[in-house]
Amino acid sequence: MYSKDKMLITGGHPLAGEITVSGGKNTAVAVIPAALLCDAPCTIENLPDIDDVHALIEILETLGAKIDYVPGKYMTVDPTNAKGYHVPYKLTKRLRASYYLLGALIGRGHHAEVAYPGGCDLGSRPIDQHLKGFMALGADIDDRGGMVYAKADKLVGGDVFFDMVTVGGTINVMLAASKAEGNTIIYNAAKEPHIVDLANFLNSMGARIKGAGTDVIRIRGVQKTHACTYTVIPDQIETGTLMIAAAATRGDVTIHGCIPTHMEALTAKLLEMGVRVTENDDSIRVRPQGVQRAVNVKTQVYPGFPTDLQQPMTALLCMANGVSTVCETIFDQRFKHLDELRRMGAKIRLVDRTVLIDGVSELYGAPVTVTDLRAGAALIVAGLMAKGVTEIYETTYIDRGYERIEEKLRLLGADIRREKI
Ligand code: EPZ
């Protein structure tokens, strides 16, 4: 990635105060392509001002959509003259979620040519289930030369049974099926909060989707959709990252604008460690006290412990009292942060897909490199805990998914800044 700047953190400052979380990245990257299914301009609010959003603006404009974007306020998408259906690699390599253009373009005009995505390297990330879903709706799929070519004379609703729970697959089939003829049922659907958010957005433009948030989603295709205004949900993973950072620095942080029910798996783990967590309607307060006990974590699909919080949680557990285990069941190579944590003094072993963490009494600042978005979150948490200065390179990954994260942490008392390399 070769970022032009590095992040410098001097650890040991407890985070204290109040912060408001941004809109959700993983909901934004689904809702923005979904705007192509609208037959009139639609307005989306509470989007995070992150690079993934900027990349999607460029992609939609390339397809002919007109975008009016005021960061931190709203984005209006007018897709009425979007005739394009080709999305080249130079655009798709900027974000994993570019594959949602397949579902949106197939749903909109029954024709899509989208290069395979880029995004975080977490091991093999096939999209066979997405393609299986499109074919179940009647699309012809040709997958060659790093491109997916999809075409359908007409899209007819059908049943899709996913071999495994896939967030991307569920979202992509919802996009393609929303304007198909007839009914589609998705079995073994993902239940993440951003799946529900996307269904609510599509329904607000006139789609007819039921069951989002359960493992069976029913979609009754519609021919016409209408203008709408929608506010996306807060970022579940940023909320969790800030909760973990508060626990890691033994601070006292209240996170506003979040949805506590989305955080239950993490909240339960922090309580198990002995961290005080109190929930209100739309805020969570994290107030660590005394010893933080080692725990065992196993990532699961929602509502289980999110894989996207596995990496920052691993950093927190490096200084827990005792031996913790973190088992990653979703991705086969989501462990690139371990080497970097070891450079900071962490005692970590990887056995198959389980990290064994022997809690130490101190971590030490060191130069470290970000390998993927949530590895970046892990290194920020470790830097906040460590004695001395941590230099974090390849910060571009972090900017893809966290809106002004160092500004938020500085507001809470962290000694964190960027420096040109
Ligand atoms: C989404 O990725 C998120 N990305 C990921 O967040 C998140 O970690 C993941 O869901 C799980 O919650 C976005 O929303 C943009 P999956 P996705 O399809 O859709 C396998 C972040 O940090 N699989 O649920 O790619 C796959 O290899 C990112 O914000 C197939 O085998 O995840 C994985 O092992 C990282 N074939 C498992 O299923 C398929 O066709 C779950 O993947 C699809 C998936």
Short mmCIF file of C-alpha atoms and ligand atoms in Angstrom, two decimals:
data_model
loop_
_atom_site.label_atom_id
_atom_site.label_comp_id
_atom_site.label_asym_id
_atom_site.label_seq_id
_atom_site.Cartn_x
_atom_site.Cartn_y
_atom_site.Cartn_z
CA MET A 1 0.00 0.00 0.00
CA TYR A 2 2.96 2.36 0.79
CA SER A 3 1.15 4.90 2.96
CA LYS A 4 2.64 8.38 2.98
CA ASP A 5 2.37 8.72 6.72
CA LYS A 6 2.80 6.75 9.92
CA MET A 7 0.91 6.86 13.20
CA LEU A 8 2.82 7.51 16.43
CA ILE A 9 1.30 6.43 19.75
CA THR A 10 2.81 6.97 23.20
CA GLY A 11 1.06 4.46 25.41
CA GLY A 12 0.02 4.51 29.04
CA HIS A 13 -2.70 7.20 28.89
CA PRO A 14 -6.10 5.95 30.17
CA LEU A 15 -8.86 6.93 27.72
CA ALA A 16 -11.57 8.97 29.43
CA GLY A 17 -14.58 10.94 28.28
CA GLU A 18 -17.38 10.65 25.72
CA ILE A 19 -17.23 9.88 22.02
CA THR A 20 -19.82 9.38 19.27
CA VAL A 21 -19.35 6.46 16.90
CA SER A 22 -19.62 6.91 13.13
CA GLY A 23 -22.01 5.24 10.72
CA GLY A 24 -21.25 1.65 9.82
CA LYS A 25 -18.63 0.82 7.17
CA ASN A 26 -20.04 -2.62 6.34
CA THR A 27 -23.55 -1.22 6.04
CA ALA A 28 -22.38 1.77 3.96
CA VAL A 29 -20.57 -0.43 1.42
CA ALA A 30 -23.79 -2.39 0.86
CA VAL A 31 -26.27 0.51 0.93
CA ILE A 32 -24.39 2.74 -1.54
CA PRO A 33 -24.36 0.15 -4.38
CA ALA A 34 -28.01 -0.63 -3.50
CA ALA A 35 -28.89 2.95 -4.51
CA LEU A 36 -28.48 1.75 -8.13
CA LEU A 37 -31.74 -0.20 -7.63
CA CYS A 38 -33.64 3.03 -7.00
CA ASP A 39 -35.65 4.45 -9.95
CA ALA A 40 -35.23 7.96 -8.55
CA PRO A 41 -32.67 9.92 -6.51
CA CYS A 42 -32.22 8.63 -2.95
CA THR A 43 -30.47 10.20 0.03
CA ILE A 44 -28.36 8.31 2.55
CA GLU A 45 -27.39 9.82 5.92
CA ASN A 46 -24.87 8.99 8.66
CA LEU A 47 -22.34 7.52 6.22
CA PRO A 48 -18.79 7.33 7.62
CA ASP A 49 -16.33 9.51 5.74
CA ILE A 50 -13.88 6.70 4.93
CA ASP A 51 -11.91 5.61 1.88
CA ASP A 52 -14.26 2.70 1.11
CA VAL A 53 -17.06 5.26 0.71
CA HIS A 54 -14.86 7.45 -1.50
CA ALA A 55 -14.00 4.45 -3.69
CA LEU A 56 -17.69 3.59 -4.13
CA ILE A 57 -18.49 7.18 -5.14
CA GLU A 58 -15.91 6.88 -7.91
CA ILE A 59 -17.35 3.55 -9.05
CA LEU A 60 -20.97 4.80 -9.14
CA GLU A 61 -19.94 7.96 -11.02
CA THR A 62 -18.05 5.82 -13.54
CA LEU A 63 -21.33 3.95 -14.10
CA GLY A 64 -23.10 7.27 -14.77
CA ALA A 65 -24.78 7.94 -11.43
CA LYS A 66 -24.83 11.54 -10.21
CA ILE A 67 -23.61 11.86 -6.62
CA ASP A 68 -23.98 14.81 -4.28
CA TYR A 69 -21.86 14.04 -1.19
CA VAL A 70 -21.46 16.24 1.88
CA PRO A 71 -19.16 14.32 4.28
CA GLY A 72 -20.71 13.85 7.70
CA LYS A 73 -24.10 15.02 6.43
CA TYR A 74 -25.61 13.11 3.47
CA MET A 75 -25.05 11.48 0.12
CA THR A 76 -27.66 11.82 -2.64
CA VAL A 77 -27.39 9.26 -5.43
CA ASP A 78 -29.26 9.89 -8.69
CA PRO A 79 -28.93 6.65 -10.67
CA THR A 80 -31.52 7.54 -13.32
CA ASN A 81 -28.92 7.98 -16.07
CA ALA A 82 -26.51 5.29 -14.93
CA LYS A 83 -26.10 3.17 -18.05
CA GLY A 84 -22.75 1.56 -17.18
CA TYR A 85 -22.24 -2.05 -16.18
CA HIS A 86 -18.44 -2.45 -16.40
CA VAL A 87 -16.29 -1.95 -13.27
CA PRO A 88 -12.55 -2.36 -13.97
CA TYR A 89 -9.92 -3.80 -11.63
CA LYS A 90 -8.31 -0.39 -10.99
CA LEU A 91 -11.54 0.51 -9.17
CA THR A 92 -12.51 -2.83 -7.61
CA LYS A 93 -9.08 -3.43 -6.11
CA ARG A 94 -9.63 -0.57 -3.69
CA LEU A 95 -12.23 -2.40 -1.62
CA ARG A 96 -13.48 -5.91 -1.01
CA ALA A 97 -17.10 -4.79 -1.08
CA SER A 98 -16.83 -3.79 -4.75
CA TYR A 99 -18.41 -7.19 -5.47
CA TYR A 100 -21.76 -5.75 -4.34
CA LEU A 101 -21.80 -3.98 -7.71
CA LEU A 102 -22.49 -7.42 -9.20
CA GLY A 103 -25.77 -7.82 -7.32
CA ALA A 104 -26.77 -4.20 -7.82
CA LEU A 105 -26.04 -4.14 -11.58
CA ILE A 106 -27.66 -7.54 -12.17
CA GLY A 107 -30.72 -6.37 -10.23
CA ARG A 108 -30.79 -3.02 -12.02
CA GLY A 109 -30.14 -3.94 -15.66
CA HIS A 110 -29.49 -7.69 -15.79
CA HIS A 111 -25.94 -7.03 -16.94
CA ALA A 112 -22.69 -6.72 -14.98
CA GLU A 113 -18.96 -6.96 -15.68
CA VAL A 114 -17.07 -6.53 -12.41
CA ALA A 115 -13.41 -7.32 -11.75
CA TYR A 116 -12.67 -9.49 -8.76
CA PRO A 117 -12.31 -7.34 -5.62
CA GLY A 118 -9.26 -6.33 -3.64
CA GLY A 119 -9.51 -5.53 0.05
CA CYS A 120 -8.09 -7.22 3.12
CA ASP A 121 -6.03 -10.38 2.67
CA LEU A 122 -7.59 -12.76 5.19
CA GLY A 123 -6.87 -15.91 3.27
CA SER A 124 -8.95 -17.36 0.48
CA ARG A 125 -12.11 -15.31 0.01
CA PRO A 126 -14.02 -16.99 -2.83
CA ILE A 127 -17.40 -15.70 -4.01
CA ASP A 128 -18.75 -19.01 -5.29
CA GLN A 129 -21.87 -18.68 -3.14
CA HIS A 130 -22.59 -15.23 -4.59
CA LEU A 131 -22.38 -16.64 -8.12
CA LYS A 132 -24.51 -19.65 -7.16
CA GLY A 133 -27.16 -17.19 -5.94
CA PHE A 134 -27.11 -15.17 -9.17
CA MET A 135 -27.46 -18.36 -11.23
CA ALA A 136 -30.44 -19.44 -9.11
CA LEU A 137 -32.11 -16.21 -10.29
CA GLY A 138 -31.44 -17.00 -13.93
CA ALA A 139 -28.21 -15.11 -14.60
CA ASP A 140 -25.55 -16.58 -16.88
CA ILE A 141 -22.19 -16.24 -15.18
CA ASP A 142 -18.80 -16.29 -16.88
CA ASP A 143 -15.82 -16.04 -14.57
CA ARG A 144 -12.56 -15.48 -16.48
CA GLY A 145 -9.52 -13.26 -16.56
CA GLY A 146 -10.16 -11.81 -13.12
CA MET A 147 -13.57 -10.57 -14.23
CA VAL A 148 -17.09 -11.79 -13.47
CA TYR A 149 -19.43 -11.43 -16.47
CA ALA A 150 -23.13 -11.73 -15.58
CA LYS A 151 -26.09 -11.46 -17.92
CA ALA A 152 -29.77 -12.42 -17.71
CA ASP A 153 -32.60 -12.04 -20.23
CA LYS A 154 -34.80 -11.77 -17.19
CA LEU A 155 -34.32 -12.41 -13.50
CA VAL A 156 -36.80 -14.83 -11.93
CA GLY A 157 -37.00 -15.33 -8.18
CA GLY A 158 -35.77 -18.65 -6.85
CA ASP A 159 -34.54 -20.45 -3.75
CA VAL A 160 -30.92 -20.04 -2.64
CA PHE A 161 -29.45 -22.33 0.03
CA PHE A 162 -25.98 -21.14 1.07
CA ASP A 163 -23.40 -23.86 1.84
CA MET A 164 -22.09 -21.63 4.64
CA VAL A 165 -23.29 -18.40 6.21
CA THR A 166 -21.93 -15.59 4.04
CA VAL A 167 -22.53 -11.90 4.69
CA GLY A 168 -21.46 -10.89 1.19
CA GLY A 169 -23.42 -13.65 -0.47
CA THR A 170 -26.58 -12.79 1.46
CA ILE A 171 -26.25 -9.10 0.58
CA ASN A 172 -25.49 -9.76 -3.09
CA VAL A 173 -28.51 -12.05 -3.57
CA MET A 174 -30.77 -9.55 -1.78
CA LEU A 175 -29.57 -6.88 -4.23
CA ALA A 176 -30.11 -9.02 -7.33
CA ALA A 177 -33.46 -10.44 -6.16
CA SER A 178 -35.11 -7.16 -5.10
CA LYS A 179 -36.36 -6.43 -8.64
CA ALA A 180 -36.51 -10.00 -10.01
CA GLU A 181 -39.86 -11.38 -11.16
CA GLY A 182 -41.44 -13.42 -8.39
CA ASN A 183 -40.24 -14.58 -5.01
CA THR A 184 -36.77 -15.44 -3.74
CA ILE A 185 -36.03 -17.26 -0.49
CA ILE A 186 -32.52 -17.23 0.94
CA TYR A 187 -31.86 -20.11 3.34
CA ASN A 188 -28.91 -20.13 5.77
CA ALA A 189 -28.74 -16.33 5.42
CA ALA A 190 -26.33 -14.17 7.41
CA LYS A 191 -27.98 -12.21 10.27
CA GLU A 192 -25.50 -9.34 10.81
CA PRO A 193 -26.92 -5.90 11.69
CA HIS A 194 -25.90 -4.57 8.27
CA ILE A 195 -28.03 -7.23 6.56
CA VAL A 196 -31.06 -5.86 8.40
CA ASP A 197 -29.99 -2.29 7.62
CA LEU A 198 -29.75 -3.06 3.89
CA ALA A 199 -33.18 -4.71 3.90
CA ASN A 200 -34.63 -1.64 5.63
CA PHE A 201 -33.01 0.65 3.06
CA LEU A 202 -34.33 -1.43 0.13
CA ASN A 203 -37.79 -1.59 1.69
CA SER A 204 -37.75 2.19 2.14
CA MET A 205 -37.47 2.52 -1.68
CA GLY A 206 -40.30 0.04 -2.18
CA ALA A 207 -38.68 -3.38 -2.12
CA ARG A 208 -40.50 -6.15 -0.27
CA ILE A 209 -38.03 -8.03 1.94
CA LYS A 210 -39.01 -9.98 5.05
CA GLY A 211 -36.99 -11.98 7.55
CA ALA A 212 -33.70 -10.04 7.43
CA GLY A 213 -31.90 -10.80 10.69
CA THR A 214 -33.08 -14.40 10.66
CA ASP A 215 -31.62 -17.27 8.65
CA VAL A 216 -34.48 -17.25 6.13
CA ILE A 217 -34.98 -14.08 4.08
CA ARG A 218 -37.98 -13.79 1.73
CA ILE A 219 -37.86 -11.29 -1.13
CA ARG A 220 -40.85 -10.49 -3.32
CA GLY A 221 -39.47 -8.84 -6.47
CA VAL A 222 -40.85 -5.40 -7.41
CA GLN A 223 -40.74 -3.65 -10.79
CA LYS A 224 -40.61 -0.05 -9.62
CA THR A 225 -38.83 1.63 -6.74
CA HIS A 226 -39.18 5.22 -5.54
CA ALA A 227 -37.13 8.00 -3.97
CA CYS A 228 -36.25 7.59 -0.31
CA THR A 229 -34.09 9.00 2.48
CA TYR A 230 -32.36 6.59 4.83
CA THR A 231 -30.05 6.80 7.83
CA VAL A 232 -27.58 3.93 8.19
CA ILE A 233 -26.90 2.28 11.56
CA PRO A 234 -23.80 3.04 13.66
CA ASP A 235 -20.65 0.98 13.14
CA GLN A 236 -20.77 -2.17 15.28
CA ILE A 237 -17.04 -2.82 14.81
CA GLU A 238 -15.89 0.72 15.53
CA THR A 239 -18.03 0.64 18.68
CA GLY A 240 -16.34 -2.62 19.68
CA THR A 241 -12.88 -1.28 18.87
CA LEU A 242 -13.47 1.77 21.09
CA MET A 243 -14.82 -0.47 23.91
CA ILE A 244 -11.69 -2.61 23.70
CA ALA A 245 -9.42 0.46 23.65
CA ALA A 246 -11.15 1.77 26.79
CA ALA A 247 -10.61 -1.57 28.56
CA ALA A 248 -7.01 -1.76 27.30
CA THR A 249 -6.07 1.63 28.77
CA ARG A 250 -8.06 1.14 31.99
CA GLY A 251 -9.99 4.28 31.22
CA ASP A 252 -13.60 5.39 31.59
CA VAL A 253 -15.22 5.92 28.19
CA THR A 254 -18.85 6.44 27.16
CA ILE A 255 -19.61 5.66 23.51
CA HIS A 256 -22.67 7.49 22.20
CA GLY A 257 -24.79 6.80 19.12
CA CYS A 258 -24.24 3.04 19.25
CA ILE A 259 -26.71 0.13 19.47
CA PRO A 260 -25.85 -1.89 22.62
CA THR A 261 -27.73 -4.99 21.42
CA HIS A 262 -25.28 -5.25 18.49
CA MET A 263 -22.42 -5.44 20.99
CA GLU A 264 -23.68 -8.22 23.27
CA ALA A 265 -21.05 -10.86 22.42
CA LEU A 266 -18.20 -8.42 23.17
CA THR A 267 -19.92 -6.95 26.22
CA ALA A 268 -20.32 -10.46 27.67
CA LYS A 269 -16.60 -11.19 27.14
CA LEU A 270 -15.49 -7.92 28.71
CA LEU A 271 -17.74 -8.58 31.74
CA GLU A 272 -16.21 -12.09 31.96
CA MET A 273 -12.77 -10.42 32.10
CA GLY A 274 -13.93 -8.27 34.99
CA VAL A 275 -14.40 -5.05 32.98
CA ARG A 276 -17.41 -2.95 34.06
CA VAL A 277 -19.70 -2.30 31.06
CA THR A 278 -23.01 -0.44 31.44
CA GLU A 279 -25.56 -0.11 28.64
CA ASN A 280 -28.09 2.67 28.08
CA ASP A 281 -30.48 3.16 25.15
CA ASP A 282 -27.89 4.37 22.65
CA SER A 283 -24.67 4.43 24.62
CA ILE A 284 -22.27 2.08 26.35
CA ARG A 285 -19.91 2.99 29.19
CA VAL A 286 -16.70 0.97 29.73
CA ARG A 287 -14.98 1.35 33.11
CA PRO A 288 -12.31 -1.29 33.77
CA GLN A 289 -11.48 -2.02 37.39
CA GLY A 290 -8.60 -4.05 38.83
CA VAL A 291 -7.36 -7.29 37.32
CA GLN A 292 -8.51 -8.26 33.81
CA ARG A 293 -8.96 -12.02 33.72
CA ALA A 294 -7.88 -14.15 30.76
CA VAL A 295 -10.82 -15.52 28.73
CA ASN A 296 -11.52 -17.82 25.79
CA VAL A 297 -12.93 -16.27 22.61
CA LYS A 298 -14.34 -18.05 19.56
CA THR A 299 -15.45 -16.02 16.55
CA GLN A 300 -18.86 -16.90 15.15
CA VAL A 301 -21.38 -15.44 12.73
CA TYR A 302 -23.73 -12.88 14.27
CA PRO A 303 -24.86 -12.79 17.04
CA GLY A 304 -21.65 -14.59 18.05
CA PHE A 305 -18.33 -12.86 18.70
CA PRO A 306 -17.53 -10.91 15.49
CA THR A 307 -14.45 -11.99 13.53
CA ASP A 308 -13.77 -8.29 12.89
CA LEU A 309 -13.14 -7.82 16.63
CA GLN A 310 -10.90 -10.88 16.92
CA GLN A 311 -7.74 -8.90 16.20
CA PRO A 312 -8.23 -5.94 18.60
CA MET A 313 -9.47 -8.40 21.26
CA THR A 314 -6.29 -10.43 20.82
CA ALA A 315 -4.29 -7.26 21.55
CA LEU A 316 -6.30 -6.61 24.73
CA LEU A 317 -5.76 -10.17 25.95
CA CYS A 318 -1.96 -9.81 25.61
CA MET A 319 -1.97 -8.15 29.05
CA ALA A 320 -4.81 -10.12 30.68
CA ASN A 321 -4.02 -12.12 33.79
CA GLY A 322 -3.49 -15.70 32.65
CA VAL A 323 -3.62 -17.70 29.42
CA SER A 324 -6.35 -16.74 26.93
CA THR A 325 -7.35 -18.49 23.70
CA VAL A 326 -8.83 -16.88 20.59
CA CYS A 327 -10.23 -19.25 17.97
CA GLU A 328 -10.90 -17.77 14.51
CA THR A 329 -13.57 -19.89 12.81
CA ILE A 330 -14.52 -17.58 9.92
CA PHE A 331 -11.31 -16.77 8.00
CA ASP A 332 -8.39 -19.11 7.59
CA GLN A 333 -5.61 -16.50 7.69
CA ARG A 334 -6.69 -13.69 9.96
CA PHE A 335 -3.50 -13.83 12.00
CA LYS A 336 -1.04 -11.44 10.35
CA HIS A 337 -1.19 -9.11 13.35
CA LEU A 338 0.40 -11.74 15.63
CA ASP A 339 3.97 -11.17 14.39
CA GLU A 340 3.57 -7.43 14.95
CA LEU A 341 2.21 -7.95 18.48
CA ARG A 342 5.17 -10.23 19.23
CA ARG A 343 7.49 -7.35 18.29
CA MET A 344 5.84 -5.44 21.15
CA GLY A 345 6.55 -8.20 23.66
CA ALA A 346 3.38 -10.25 23.41
CA LYS A 347 3.67 -13.94 24.27
CA ILE A 348 1.56 -15.55 21.55
CA ARG A 349 1.43 -18.95 19.88
CA LEU A 350 -0.78 -20.04 16.98
CA VAL A 351 -1.99 -23.62 16.92
CA ASP A 352 -4.15 -24.29 13.84
CA ARG A 353 -6.72 -21.49 14.03
CA THR A 354 -6.41 -20.86 17.74
CA VAL A 355 -4.20 -18.14 19.23
CA LEU A 356 -2.77 -19.01 22.66
CA ILE A 357 -1.97 -15.82 24.56
CA ASP A 358 0.12 -15.86 27.74
CA GLY A 359 -0.71 -12.53 29.39
CA VAL A 360 2.33 -10.34 30.15
CA SER A 361 2.61 -7.44 32.57
CA GLU A 362 3.97 -5.02 29.97
CA LEU A 363 4.03 -4.41 26.21
CA TYR A 364 6.69 -2.17 24.69
CA GLY A 365 6.34 0.35 21.89
CA ALA A 366 7.94 -0.72 18.59
CA PRO A 367 7.77 -0.01 14.84
CA VAL A 368 4.98 -2.20 13.44
CA THR A 369 3.24 -2.61 10.09
CA VAL A 370 -0.49 -2.89 9.38
CA THR A 371 -1.40 -5.81 7.12
CA ASP A 372 -5.20 -5.40 7.03
CA LEU A 373 -7.88 -3.13 8.42
CA ARG A 374 -8.59 -4.85 11.74
CA ALA A 375 -4.92 -5.73 12.25
CA GLY A 376 -4.53 -1.95 12.23
CA ALA A 377 -7.09 -1.73 15.03
CA ALA A 378 -5.17 -4.36 17.00
CA LEU A 379 -1.92 -2.40 16.68
CA ILE A 380 -3.59 0.84 17.77
CA VAL A 381 -4.97 -0.93 20.87
CA ALA A 382 -1.53 -2.44 21.60
CA GLY A 383 0.14 0.95 21.08
CA LEU A 384 -2.26 2.56 23.55
CA MET A 385 -1.33 -0.12 26.13
CA ALA A 386 2.42 -0.25 25.52
CA LYS A 387 5.19 1.51 27.39
CA GLY A 388 6.90 4.01 25.09
CA VAL A 389 6.29 4.92 21.45
CA THR A 390 4.74 2.66 18.81
CA GLU A 391 5.22 3.62 15.14
CA ILE A 392 2.45 2.20 12.96
CA TYR A 393 3.16 1.93 9.22
CA GLU A 394 0.72 1.30 6.33
CA THR A 395 -2.01 3.39 7.95
CA THR A 396 -3.94 3.44 4.63
CA TYR A 397 -5.64 0.20 5.66
CA ILE A 398 -6.95 1.90 8.81
CA ASP A 399 -8.40 4.82 6.84
CA ARG A 400 -10.47 2.41 4.75
CA GLY A 401 -12.65 1.54 7.71
CA TYR A 402 -12.22 3.97 10.61
CA GLU A 403 -13.31 7.60 10.30
CA ARG A 404 -10.69 9.94 11.87
CA ILE A 405 -9.81 7.34 14.50
CA GLU A 406 -6.84 9.22 15.92
CA GLU A 407 -8.95 12.38 16.33
CA LYS A 408 -11.49 10.37 18.34
CA LEU A 409 -8.79 8.75 20.47
CA ARG A 410 -7.04 12.12 21.04
CA LEU A 411 -10.37 13.52 22.24
CA LEU A 412 -10.32 10.75 24.85
CA GLY A 413 -6.79 11.63 25.98
CA ALA A 414 -4.62 9.37 23.86
CA ASP A 415 -1.19 10.60 22.78
CA ILE A 416 -1.57 9.72 19.09
CA ARG A 417 -0.58 11.61 15.95
CA ARG A 418 0.43 11.16 12.33
CA GLU A 419 3.73 12.07 10.78
CA LYS A 420 4.75 12.23 7.13
CA ILE A 421 7.25 9.50 6.22
C1 EPZ B 1 -17.92 -9.49 5.34
O1 EPZ B 1 -16.95 -10.11 4.52
C2 EPZ B 1 -17.26 -8.25 5.91
N1 EPZ B 1 -16.89 -7.36 4.82
C3 EPZ B 1 -16.03 -8.65 6.71
O2 EPZ B 1 -15.53 -7.47 7.30
C4 EPZ B 1 -16.45 -9.60 7.82
O3 EPZ B 1 -15.30 -10.05 8.47
C5 EPZ B 1 -17.22 -10.78 7.21
O4 EPZ B 1 -18.31 -10.32 6.42
C6 EPZ B 1 -17.79 -11.70 8.29
O5 EPZ B 1 -18.62 -10.96 9.12
C7 EPZ B 1 -17.83 -6.51 4.37
O6 EPZ B 1 -18.94 -6.49 4.85
C8 EPZ B 1 -17.40 -5.61 3.25
P1 EPZ B 1 -18.37 -13.82 4.36
P2 EPZ B 1 -17.40 -11.29 3.50
O7 EPZ B 1 -18.85 -13.95 2.96
O8 EPZ B 1 -18.76 -11.00 3.00
C9 EPZ B 1 -16.39 -17.95 3.01
C10 EPZ B 1 -13.91 -5.87 7.85
O9 EPZ B 1 -12.87 -5.93 8.50
N2 EPZ B 1 -17.10 -17.76 1.73
O10 EPZ B 1 -19.36 -13.79 5.47
O11 EPZ B 1 -16.30 -11.49 2.54
C11 EPZ B 1 -15.32 -16.90 3.24
O12 EPZ B 1 -14.10 -17.27 2.62
C12 EPZ B 1 -14.24 -6.98 6.87
O13 EPZ B 1 -14.77 -4.97 7.93
C13 EPZ B 1 -17.00 -18.73 0.75
O14 EPZ B 1 -16.34 -19.74 0.91
O15 EPZ B 1 -17.46 -12.53 4.50
C14 EPZ B 1 -15.21 -16.87 4.73
O16 EPZ B 1 -14.36 -17.91 5.16
C15 EPZ B 1 -13.17 -8.05 6.84
N3 EPZ B 1 -17.65 -18.53 -0.43
C16 EPZ B 1 -16.63 -17.16 5.20
O17 EPZ B 1 -17.31 -17.75 4.07
C17 EPZ B 1 -18.42 -17.41 -0.66
O18 EPZ B 1 -19.01 -17.28 -1.76
C18 EPZ B 1 -17.42 -15.92 5.62
O19 EPZ B 1 -17.27 -14.98 4.59
C19 EPZ B 1 -18.50 -16.43 0.36
C20 EPZ B 1 -17.85 -16.64 1.55
#
